[in-house]
Amino acid sequence: MTLDTRSILDDRGRARRARTLACASSMAALAWASPALAQDQTNLQNATTDRPAAVQPAVPATANTTTATEAGQPQDLATAQDASQGNTTGDDIVVVGLRGSLQRNLDLKRTSSGIVDVISAEDIGKFPDSNVAASLQRLPGVSIQRSGSRGEPTGITVRGFGGDFNTTLYDGRRISTATGGRQIDFSTVGVDFIGQLSVLKTPDVSLASSSIGATVNIAFPNPFDHPGFRVATTASGSIQDRASRIVPTGGLLVSTTTADGKFGVLADVIYTRRDTDTNRVYVSGWPGGNFAGCQLAGGAGACTPTSDPKSAAYANPANRQNIPGWFPQQYGAEQQRVQDERVDARISLQYHPSDDLMVTLDNNFSRQTIKQENYAFGVWFNQGDLRNVTLDKNGTATDFTQVGTPTDFTAALNKQILQTNQTGLNVKYDATENLTLEADGAYAKSWLNPGNVIGSRNGDIGYGGNLGNTLRFNVDGDSKNSFPSISNFGPAGDAANWANPALIGSHVTVNQTQHNTDQLFQFRGNATWKQDNLTLKAGGQYYQDTFNFRNQSTFTNNFWQAYAGYGGPSGRDTGISPLPANLYKGSVSLNNFIPGFNGSLPPSVFVFSPVAYQNYLSSLGNPQTQNIPGYNYAGVNGFTGAFDEAVDPGSVLRVREKTWSLYVSANFKTEIGSLPFTFNAGVRNEVTNLNATGQGRLPTSIVTSAADPTLLSIPTYTEIQAVNNKSSYSYLLPSVDMKLELTDKLVLRADASRTLTRPALNLLTPVLNVGNGQRVGALSAAGGNPNLKPYLADNFDLGAEWYYRRNSYLSVNFFLKNVSNFIIGGVTRQTINGVVDPTTGQPASFAVSQQVNGPDATVRGVELAWQQVFGDTGFGFQANATFVNTNRPYDDKNITQSGFAVTGLANSANFVGFYDKSGFQFRAAANWRDKYLLQFGQNQNTGSFGAEPTFVNQSFQVDLTSSYDITKNFSIFGEALNVNNNQQSTHGRYSNQLLDVFDYGRRYTLGARFRF
């Protein structure tokens, strides 16, 4: 194909194709540049002008606005036309590479009716980052959440709204996800052959209105985007500085179309692997509760903390638990060795028998397998057993001792498989010159841990009882730079024998697996009328989403306690000690475990295989047919030697959600005075019917464990009963966008809309689930609410954009969101079915987690963005900042059980400096996010003051990337992530209540790309 592309058009299609050039995308995001254009790349990529960027032809970010003719048009036609004009006039020269991609992004942003930010690929197989979420965080108002154990970006927050508040689409279609929520895990999306990411901050009613944060549309390539034969390959190796092993990534894309232009096929496959060794120090939770005066530092005499006015101890005021405070439930450190493998594949078939008809059949497949080996120690605390307690001014227990503290060494082999497959069929038909009809259907299914996968195998060994120590715990610093210290550790306080295998015995053995499926049917039909400056759309959508949830574990059948107790050295009749010496495979040093953090830890943790440990215990035989010393005969029934999982009936959930939507919109362009004005208005009506089914049962008794006084079991329940609940709701969702071009450089925008976000599917269970695995002083249960209504938001935006020169602009955007129906995940103390706690003799008090629709809140903020390219020097930068606040901030003094605050809100800023010239490209990206409230709830959340919060401390990370074009078809690239060794840390209600600190290190990548 030559630069004079229009000369190949026949008479029948010439007029229509000429019209198409005015709206076709520079979704040359994949930049399948023509041979002639590629030959001039070296010369053209350096040339720019100081003139303001002209409005370029652009495909809108939505998926259903192109005609059948446009869908069959090569995506590089608009670029080719520009290049031809540039060669003719010498003024506007097409720019490729990074700067060309940035210019296309700007064109799409400027020409869109609503507020949209776009990221395009620079060339085929050359997306700006190695992860979708990492790219998105460069945009104004967008920040990311990372997996602590991998350091990988897994989710995004837009204007303070994360997770389920953002909808992610593949080519305009919803994606099934078996994780239990509605958001996708962005680490499961292969980025190599993505063409374009669009973030719609104001809704398009013909696409979706189900996202209070934003709608993210991921566009994948099709064969007619770039006709002819095309090949792209990418290969790289990466290494994390602590993992010390190089792992591969590779991808191949092949696309071809027939000579008559009627049929095309595209296929790609990508294999990605990341290995990460992460050091973690953790506190599983800071429950709130009441201390007795005799527990505090300086307390003298016998101490029997109680809250029971009928007890004899209550007569002594010093024993009464009436002093509020917070204590650490469990403390420990672990090394996590993670192997993350992902396979992505796509095939797209297109049939284009005429200009008026385009049929596209595609399939997207993804399978991510995460294997994780954990080696840790942990110590458990009970509030009533703490002595010599020092409370700071906020009530945090910063110093205390506990007599008889057991010590556990754990090893875990975790495996999670998340697989998704989506098949879609799209038909576009240009019925007339003005009318386009479209039908789109898709079926998708996701699996979490399909087949016979065991999600987690755990081995827990250690010492306690007679070898328990009077452990001292001390907090001396903020969670952003310190973790707690423990002293007087080791068996009976003997630090020299901290890890003496002769004193260590078997303890609990936990296997557990979450099995989920999510099945999604969807259909969309719409009609688009375009004439002159008017575009009308009307249509409807139907979704049917069916979610199945099931958990199985050794908690359910109580097999986890089969060999609990630690054995003879700890003075116990249960448990096996010593364990075979060949089970131990070395150790991990805890010296300087988290660089830059203050605090002290014991010397090491063991490395051993939980599978080998379990196999050893199973090899002892069947305790039902022979006597096995150390087996927990008094506490475990039915165990025959294998640590088989059993399904927890209370975890079984089936939710079916059906949604019908009708929408209509109008877009017209006119003038106010002599100023161009664009007005877009639409309305969408959504009706949802929901059916939730679960299995209910309640405990009838609780017993203590003969093997471990900190453990409890529920041996009997009521009969299982199926519980079904139906609900429905309907909402009208209007949207208005206005754009006024004051000059050819300055654009004003005003937008208003109503959007909603549905509750996560796993919150809709109609039953209360009381699990069998319980701990003394930490009884818990969880219940859902199938009658939850969606969050509703009334959104308002006002902004200005100044495109003052080519590839450069300044913008400011003010936004306001009034949100109602907030879902509160509260924790209340309740008795259940009258069961008695055997450790107190009183009705058992469970910490019950449930969700209800709660109060309203207002979120407001401002986004600032600046992009600057310095002429033809090759240098430039992107910078943006977002400032956001709310009328419902978190109140750390509120200890009621129904505390509320808006989660996810944080100021953020991003800066990307780059150089792009003569085939060489270098980028330095810095991303900062302030402290924010992530969620209500902690790993252990059994306190008396409701759901305790989890805050994420501020973070700052620097990434470097570079590439060099050796030839027009072959390039090499390198990447260094987290070069400043940013560490992720979280805390509870107060800043010195550390919950987690993850040190996931730096990652380096070197690779090559070839495209033809």
XYZ file of N, CA, C and O in Angstrom, residues 558-714:
628
model
N -12.699 -30.599 60.477
C -11.820 -30.489 61.649
C -10.553 -31.327 61.520
O -9.843 -31.545 62.504
N -10.223 -31.758 60.286
C -8.990 -32.519 60.097
C -7.751 -31.669 60.352
O -6.650 -32.206 60.534
N -7.898 -30.334 60.360
C -6.757 -29.463 60.580
C -6.110 -29.698 61.940
O -4.931 -29.422 62.136
N -6.866 -30.240 62.916
C -6.344 -30.466 64.263
C -5.921 -31.919 64.494
O -5.702 -32.323 65.632
N -5.773 -32.694 63.425
C -5.502 -34.125 63.593
C -4.242 -34.391 64.405
O -4.202 -35.319 65.226
N -3.197 -33.610 64.181
C -1.934 -33.806 64.900
C -1.490 -32.511 65.578
O -0.294 -32.224 65.700
N -2.476 -31.712 66.033
C -2.156 -30.479 66.748
C -1.621 -30.810 68.140
O -1.893 -31.867 68.705
N -0.865 -29.864 68.691
C -0.449 -30.019 70.084
C 1.022 -29.839 70.352
O 1.429 -29.671 71.497
N 1.908 -29.973 69.338
C 3.355 -29.776 69.436
C 4.122 -30.976 69.993
O 5.345 -31.017 69.921
N 3.460 -31.963 70.623
C 4.153 -33.160 71.064
C 4.801 -33.071 72.428
O 4.633 -32.099 73.176
N 5.584 -34.122 72.765
C 6.133 -34.317 74.099
C 6.953 -33.188 74.673
O 6.782 -32.824 75.842
N 7.910 -32.578 73.914
C 8.715 -31.505 74.515
C 7.879 -30.352 75.057
O 8.326 -29.658 75.982
N 6.705 -30.133 74.499
C 5.833 -29.062 74.984
C 4.902 -29.546 76.091
O 4.036 -28.791 76.555
N 5.046 -30.828 76.476
C 4.231 -31.376 77.554
C 2.854 -31.808 77.100
O 1.936 -31.909 77.923
N 2.698 -32.064 75.825
C 1.390 -32.431 75.261
C 1.372 -33.903 74.857
O 2.386 -34.466 74.422
N 0.189 -34.521 74.983
C 0.007 -35.892 74.530
C -0.258 -35.972 73.038
O -0.165 -37.056 72.443
N -0.621 -34.863 72.423
C -0.904 -34.857 70.994
C 0.183 -34.087 70.260
O 0.815 -33.195 70.816
N 0.347 -34.447 68.984
C 1.413 -33.864 68.188
C 2.604 -34.804 68.101
O 2.840 -35.626 68.996
N 3.338 -34.710 67.002
C 4.484 -35.575 66.744
C 5.760 -34.764 66.901
O 5.951 -33.739 66.253
N 6.662 -35.245 67.779
C 7.949 -34.571 67.976
C 8.964 -35.617 68.415
O 8.650 -36.487 69.237
N 10.174 -35.561 67.884
C 10.619 -34.640 66.832
C 10.141 -35.118 65.467
O 9.768 -36.273 65.285
N 10.182 -34.226 64.519
C 9.840 -34.527 63.141
C 11.090 -35.001 62.408
O 12.214 -34.667 62.816
N 10.942 -35.774 61.314
C 12.124 -36.259 60.593
C 13.037 -35.116 60.154
O 12.573 -34.083 59.657
N 14.326 -35.325 60.324
C 15.295 -34.274 60.014
C 15.294 -33.912 58.538
O 15.596 -32.760 58.179
N 14.941 -34.877 57.660
C 14.993 -34.580 56.226
C 13.850 -33.697 55.754
O 13.803 -33.320 54.587
N 12.912 -33.363 56.656
C 11.865 -32.418 56.288
C 12.404 -30.995 56.196
O 11.863 -30.162 55.462
N 13.466 -30.709 56.946
C 14.003 -29.352 56.989
C 14.984 -29.147 55.836
O 15.940 -29.906 55.676
N 14.766 -28.099 55.036
C 15.570 -27.841 53.844
C 16.343 -26.523 53.942
O 16.633 -25.899 52.937
N 16.651 -26.115 55.141
C 17.391 -24.873 55.314
C 16.558 -23.829 56.031
O 15.556 -24.136 56.703
N 16.966 -22.572 55.880
C 16.286 -21.488 56.590
C 16.419 -20.188 55.818
O 17.242 -20.059 54.912
N 15.599 -19.229 56.200
C 15.643 -17.872 55.653
C 16.031 -16.940 56.794
O 15.364 -16.917 57.840
N 17.089 -16.176 56.607
C 17.526 -15.241 57.638
C 16.564 -14.061 57.703
O 16.126 -13.532 56.684
N 16.259 -13.632 58.936
C 15.418 -12.459 59.151
C 16.251 -11.230 59.487
O 15.692 -10.187 59.853
N 17.547 -11.322 59.348
C 18.416 -10.175 59.588
C 18.261 -9.158 58.459
O 18.327 -9.515 57.283
N 18.073 -7.895 58.813
C 17.863 -6.830 57.826
C 16.788 -7.242 56.818
O 16.937 -7.080 55.604
N 15.697 -7.768 57.347
C 14.660 -8.399 56.529
C 13.920 -7.388 55.658
O 13.607 -7.668 54.498
N 13.647 -6.222 56.200
C 13.008 -5.144 55.448
C 13.950 -3.945 55.481
O 13.924 -3.154 56.425
N 14.813 -3.776 54.485
C 15.794 -2.684 54.515
C 15.121 -1.330 54.686
O 14.111 -1.034 54.045
N 15.693 -0.524 55.553
C 15.167 0.817 55.789
C 14.120 0.886 56.871
O 13.712 1.986 57.270
N 13.655 -0.258 57.384
C 12.653 -0.284 58.452
C 13.318 -0.629 59.776
O 14.177 -1.511 59.856
N 12.904 0.071 60.838
C 13.364 -0.230 62.177
C 12.499 -1.331 62.790
O 11.352 -1.528 62.408
N 13.038 -2.015 63.793
C 12.340 -3.106 64.455
C 13.223 -4.324 64.503
O 14.209 -4.437 63.768
N 12.898 -5.266 65.399
C 13.737 -6.450 65.536
C 12.888 -7.705 65.438
O 11.729 -7.733 65.855
N 13.496 -8.738 64.872
C 12.841 -10.013 64.656
C 13.736 -11.124 65.184
O 14.943 -10.927 65.378
N 13.195 -12.325 65.376
C 14.041 -13.481 65.691
C 14.983 -13.775 64.532
O 14.878 -13.173 63.456
N 15.899 -14.723 64.697
C 16.961 -14.875 63.688
C 16.531 -15.468 62.362
O 17.122 -15.112 61.329
N 15.546 -16.381 62.300
C 15.295 -17.081 61.050
C 13.940 -17.780 61.062
O 13.288 -17.876 62.111
N 13.558 -18.290 59.892
C 12.412 -19.185 59.753
C 12.863 -20.404 58.949
O 13.812 -20.336 58.165
N 12.166 -21.513 59.148
C 12.511 -22.746 58.454
C 12.018 -22.728 57.012
O 10.997 -22.123 56.682
N 12.745 -23.439 56.150
C 12.273 -23.774 54.816
C 11.949 -25.265 54.826
O 12.823 -26.095 55.092
N 10.679 -25.612 54.612
C 10.278 -27.012 54.504
C 9.039 -27.098 53.632
O 8.322 -26.119 53.436
N 8.818 -28.280 53.084
C 7.708 -28.484 52.161
C 6.459 -28.904 52.932
O 6.485 -29.934 53.624
N 5.363 -28.153 52.814
C 4.128 -28.576 53.485
C 3.577 -29.874 52.914
O 2.899 -30.630 53.617
N 3.858 -30.140 51.634
C 3.398 -31.393 51.031
C 4.137 -32.571 51.647
O 3.532 -33.586 52.037
N 5.474 -32.458 51.786
C 6.253 -33.526 52.418
C 5.842 -33.702 53.878
O 5.773 -34.836 54.387
N 5.559 -32.610 54.548
C 5.110 -32.655 55.945
C 3.784 -33.401 56.061
O 3.620 -34.294 56.908
N 2.825 -33.063 55.197
C 1.546 -33.751 55.240
C 1.692 -35.225 54.861
O 1.044 -36.099 55.459
N 2.542 -35.502 53.864
C 2.753 -36.896 53.470
C 3.345 -37.710 54.615
O 3.000 -38.898 54.794
N 4.227 -37.094 55.382
C 4.809 -37.804 56.534
C 3.717 -38.153 57.550
O 3.648 -39.300 58.029
N 2.870 -37.176 57.879
C 1.805 -37.452 58.848
C 0.848 -38.515 58.319
O 0.393 -39.389 59.075
N 0.556 -38.475 57.031
C -0.335 -39.489 56.454
C 0.308 -40.872 56.486
O -0.389 -41.897 56.618
N 1.644 -40.906 56.356
C 2.341 -42.200 56.334
C 2.295 -42.912 57.685
O 2.614 -44.110 57.767
N 1.896 -42.201 58.734
C 1.802 -42.835 60.050
C 0.671 -43.844 60.112
O 0.631 -44.683 61.028
N -0.256 -43.759 59.138
C -1.316 -44.752 59.067
C -2.678 -44.197 59.383
O -2.891 -42.988 59.523
N -3.637 -45.111 59.491
C -5.035 -44.783 59.754
C -5.295 -44.867 61.247
O -5.284 -45.968 61.833
N -5.514 -43.758 61.918
C -5.712 -43.799 63.376
C -7.021 -44.465 63.788
O -7.232 -44.703 64.989
N -7.883 -44.781 62.813
C -9.127 -45.468 63.148
C -8.916 -46.984 63.243
O -9.748 -47.693 63.842
N -7.822 -47.473 62.642
C -7.569 -48.918 62.657
C -6.371 -49.301 63.510
O -6.106 -50.494 63.698
N -5.625 -48.311 63.969
C -4.476 -48.584 64.830
C -4.267 -47.398 65.744
O -4.706 -46.281 65.464
N -3.590 -47.630 66.842
C -3.295 -46.542 67.770
C -2.030 -45.820 67.322
O -0.973 -46.434 67.147
N -2.149 -44.532 67.093
C -1.019 -43.719 66.651
C -0.737 -42.677 67.720
O -1.539 -41.744 67.917
N 0.354 -42.833 68.460
C 0.688 -41.821 69.474
C 0.806 -40.442 68.845
O 1.419 -40.273 67.794
N 0.211 -39.449 69.488
C 0.250 -38.085 68.993
C -0.984 -37.667 68.221
O -1.189 -36.476 67.980
N -1.825 -38.664 67.817
C -3.051 -38.301 67.108
C -4.069 -37.731 68.099
O -4.179 -38.191 69.246
N -4.854 -36.748 67.657
C -5.805 -36.043 68.512
C -7.125 -36.819 68.554
O -8.110 -36.438 67.930
N -7.131 -37.928 69.306
C -8.331 -38.764 69.370
C -9.500 -38.041 70.018
O -10.662 -38.280 69.669
N -9.217 -37.147 70.949
C -10.308 -36.499 71.678
C -10.991 -35.398 70.879
O -12.121 -35.017 71.184
N -10.322 -34.897 69.816
C -10.876 -33.725 69.143
C -11.244 -33.903 67.695
O -11.907 -33.030 67.124
N -10.806 -35.015 67.059
C -11.016 -35.169 65.626
C -11.675 -36.517 65.352
O -11.200 -37.560 65.829
N -12.751 -36.495 64.582
C -13.458 -37.719 64.222
C -13.398 -37.937 62.710
O -13.456 -36.994 61.934
N -13.263 -39.192 62.312
C -13.380 -39.537 60.898
C -12.103 -39.433 60.099
O -12.101 -39.770 58.913
N -11.027 -38.978 60.692
C -9.771 -38.845 59.956
C -9.149 -40.220 59.756
O -8.949 -40.974 60.714
N -8.840 -40.570 58.501
C -8.273 -41.887 58.204
C -6.838 -41.810 57.699
O -6.297 -42.799 57.232
N -6.251 -40.632 57.746
C -4.857 -40.488 57.360
C -4.604 -39.463 56.282
O -3.487 -38.957 56.154
N -5.614 -39.129 55.468
C -5.465 -38.155 54.384
C -6.112 -36.837 54.789
O -7.222 -36.816 55.335
N -5.405 -35.737 54.482
C -5.931 -34.412 54.836
C -6.867 -33.908 53.735
O -6.584 -32.926 53.036
N -7.984 -34.619 53.588
C -8.962 -34.280 52.559
C -9.762 -33.052 52.975
O -10.090 -32.870 54.156
N -10.076 -32.240 51.978
C -10.937 -31.085 52.217
C -12.401 -31.508 52.214
O -12.769 -32.503 51.581
N -13.225 -30.742 52.900
C -14.677 -30.937 52.874
C -15.332 -29.595 52.570
O -14.851 -28.536 52.999
N -16.426 -29.648 51.811
C -17.122 -28.424 51.420
C -17.818 -27.813 52.628
O -18.506 -28.504 53.391
N -17.625 -26.532 52.812
C -18.327 -25.778 53.848
C -19.709 -25.406 53.312
O -19.812 -24.580 52.399
N -20.790 -26.009 53.839
C -22.117 -25.717 53.276
C -22.472 -24.238 53.305
O -23.146 -23.742 52.402
N -22.009 -23.533 54.333
C -22.352 -22.117 54.434
C -21.683 -21.253 53.384
O -22.073 -20.097 53.193
N -20.664 -21.804 52.700
C -19.964 -21.028 51.671
C -20.591 -21.182 50.287
O -20.207 -20.467 49.360
N -21.517 -22.130 50.142
C -22.105 -22.399 48.835
C -23.084 -21.279 48.480
O -24.021 -20.987 49.230
N -22.863 -20.664 47.333
C -23.683 -19.525 46.909
C -23.872 -19.563 45.399
O -22.924 -19.832 44.655
N -25.092 -19.293 44.976
C -25.390 -19.146 43.543
C -26.188 -17.867 43.370
O -27.224 -17.677 44.005
N -25.674 -16.969 42.542
C -26.344 -15.703 42.268
C -26.578 -15.595 40.765
O -25.637 -15.775 39.968
N -27.816 -15.321 40.374
C -28.118 -15.068 38.963
C -28.704 -13.671 38.849
O -29.692 -13.341 39.495
N -28.049 -12.853 38.034
C -28.430 -11.457 37.864
C -28.773 -11.222 36.394
O -27.958 -11.496 35.510
N -29.968 -10.723 36.148
C -30.415 -10.410 34.794
C -30.691 -8.915 34.698
O -31.385 -8.353 35.538
N -30.135 -8.272 33.676
C -30.290 -6.829 33.505
C -30.704 -6.521 32.073
O -30.073 -6.989 31.120
N -31.780 -5.737 31.954
C -32.237 -5.235 30.661
C -31.987 -3.731 30.623
O -32.258 -3.014 31.590
N -31.466 -3.244 29.512
C -31.181 -1.817 29.375
C -31.700 -1.321 28.030
O -31.540 -2.000 27.007
N -32.292 -0.144 28.047
C -32.663 0.576 26.832
C -32.005 1.946 26.885
O -31.908 2.559 27.958
N -31.527 2.439 25.735
C -30.856 3.720 25.739
C -31.131 4.461 24.446
O -31.441 3.874 23.399
N -31.017 5.783 24.530
C -31.129 6.649 23.358
C -30.236 7.857 23.609
O -30.102 8.322 24.753
N -29.576 8.336 22.557
C -28.706 9.497 22.710
C -28.698 10.300 21.427
O -29.001 9.780 20.338
N -28.374 11.563 21.582
C -28.282 12.465 20.432
C -27.035 13.319 20.576
O -26.728 13.816 21.673
N -26.308 13.476 19.469
C -25.112 14.291 19.448
C -25.193 15.224 18.247
O -25.417 14.754 17.129
N -25.075 16.517 18.506
C -25.081 17.432 17.367
C -24.033 18.514 17.557
O -23.656 18.863 18.685
N -23.570 19.027 16.445
C -22.560 20.076 16.433
C -23.155 21.304 15.780
O -23.761 21.224 14.705
N -22.973 22.431 16.429
C -23.500 23.681 15.916
C -22.551 24.795 16.338
O -21.394 24.541 16.666
N -23.029 26.014 16.328
C -22.210 27.145 16.758
C -23.007 28.020 17.712
O -24.217 28.187 17.558
N -22.317 28.534 18.693
C -22.869 29.581 19.562
C -22.127 30.852 19.221
O -20.944 30.991 19.505
N -22.843 31.774 18.574
C -22.159 32.885 17.936
C -21.378 32.291 16.781
O -21.913 31.669 15.884
N -20.076 32.437 16.813
C -19.228 31.819 15.786
C -18.358 30.721 16.376
O -17.418 30.252 15.741
N -18.702 30.275 17.625
C -17.875 29.308 18.320
C -18.449 27.907 18.155
O -19.632 27.671 18.419
N -17.641 26.950 17.713
C -18.111 25.576 17.573
C -18.585 25.026 18.923
O -17.896 25.169 19.948
N -19.745 24.371 18.900
C -20.356 23.847 20.115
C -20.853 22.433 19.844
O -21.523 22.169 18.844
N -20.496 21.492 20.722
C -20.946 20.111 20.621
C -21.803 19.786 21.831
O -21.408 20.042 22.977
N -22.978 19.213 21.557
C -23.912 18.858 22.629
C -24.267 17.386 22.479
O -24.647 16.927 21.404
N -24.097 16.645 23.558
C -24.412 15.217 23.552
C -25.282 14.913 24.760
O -24.916 15.243 25.899
N -26.436 14.309 24.545
C -27.356 13.982 25.632
C -27.887 12.578 25.417
O -28.149 12.158 24.283
N -28.043 11.844 26.502
C -28.574 10.501 26.399
C -29.206 10.071 27.699
O -29.039 10.708 28.750
N -29.950 8.981 27.628
C -30.566 8.421 28.822
C -30.567 6.901 28.675
O -30.757 6.357 27.571
N -30.332 6.237 29.781
C -30.291 4.775 29.808
C -31.159 4.289 30.966
O -31.047 4.807 32.078
N -32.025 3.339 30.698
C -32.857 2.757 31.751
C -32.418 1.312 31.972
O -32.310 0.529 31.020
N -32.113 0.975 33.231
C -31.660 -0.361 33.559
C -32.597 -1.013 34.573
O -32.936 -0.421 35.595
N -33.001 -2.237 34.275
C -33.865 -3.036 35.155
C -33.111 -4.311 35.494
O -32.668 -5.036 34.593
N -32.953 -4.598 36.784
C -32.186 -5.751 37.233
C -33.041 -6.651 38.110
O -33.689 -6.177 39.056
N -33.048 -7.943 37.796
C -33.668 -8.968 38.630
C -32.574 -9.874 39.163
O -31.704 -10.331 38.405
N -32.644 -10.183 40.454
C -31.580 -10.939 41.105
C -32.166 -12.097 41.900
O -33.167 -11.948 42.613
N -31.513 -13.260 41.791
C -31.913 -14.448 42.535
C -30.676 -15.023 43.208
O -29.692 -15.372 42.536
N -30.694 -15.105 44.549
C -29.556 -15.602 45.319
C -29.982 -16.822 46.133
O -30.993 -16.802 46.835
N -29.181 -17.898 46.048
C -29.480 -19.146 46.754
C -28.260 -19.597 47.537
O -27.139 -19.621 47.008
N -28.475 -19.961 48.793
C -27.403 -20.459 49.638
C -27.858 -21.618 50.476
O -29.014 -22.070 50.402
N -26.939 -22.136 51.320
C -27.234 -23.246 52.219
C -26.992 -22.781 53.650
O -25.857 -22.435 54.005
N -28.040 -22.781 54.438
C -27.950 -22.262 55.791
C -27.887 -23.351 56.845
O -28.539 -24.394 56.731
N -27.086 -23.121 57.868
C -27.037 -23.983 59.053
C -26.457 -23.161 60.196
O -25.715 -22.189 59.970
N -26.745 -23.541 61.426
C -26.277 -22.817 62.601
C -25.597 -23.778 63.562
O -25.948 -24.963 63.635
N -24.629 -23.317 64.330
C -23.955 -24.201 65.290
C -24.891 -24.555 66.443
O -25.745 -23.762 66.847
N -24.719 -25.768 66.973
C -25.481 -26.181 68.156
C -24.581 -26.355 69.370
O -25.075 -26.494 70.489
N -23.242 -26.346 69.167
C -22.325 -26.443 70.302
C -20.937 -25.988 69.883
O -20.605 -25.953 68.694
N -20.141 -25.613 70.880
C -18.733 -25.262 70.687
C -17.938 -26.005 71.740
O -18.341 -26.081 72.916
N -16.778 -26.573 71.356
C -15.936 -27.280 72.312
C -14.511 -26.786 72.179
O -14.100 -26.282 71.139
N -13.758 -26.928 73.275
C -12.336 -26.581 73.240
C -11.542 -27.728 72.632
O -11.993 -28.868 72.577
N -10.354 -27.410 72.175
C -9.476 -28.410 71.593
C -8.596 -29.008 72.685
O -7.974 -28.276 73.457
N -8.560 -30.356 72.723
C -7.695 -31.011 73.689
C -6.227 -30.832 73.326
O -5.347 -30.961 74.179
N -5.957 -30.520 72.050
C -4.573 -30.408 71.595
C -3.993 -29.023 71.786
O -2.770 -28.865 71.892
N -4.836 -28.008 71.821
C -4.342 -26.635 71.870
C -5.395 -25.768 72.548
O -6.512 -25.623 72.041
N -5.104 -25.167 73.686
C -6.107 -24.370 74.407
C -6.506 -23.087 73.700
O -7.449 -22.435 74.121
N -5.801 -22.725 72.609
C -6.202 -21.517 71.870
C -7.204 -21.836 70.767
O -7.719 -20.914 70.128
N -7.480 -23.136 70.523
C -8.358 -23.529 69.424
C -9.735 -23.951 69.925
O -9.879 -24.503 71.013
N -10.750 -23.707 69.080
C -12.119 -24.127 69.351
C -12.662 -24.866 68.132
O -12.211 -24.643 67.007
N -13.658 -25.731 68.358
C -14.294 -26.463 67.271
C -15.805 -26.407 67.441
O -16.319 -26.258 68.560
N -16.500 -26.547 66.311
C -17.961 -26.638 66.312
C -18.309 -28.023 65.783
O -18.342 -28.242 64.571
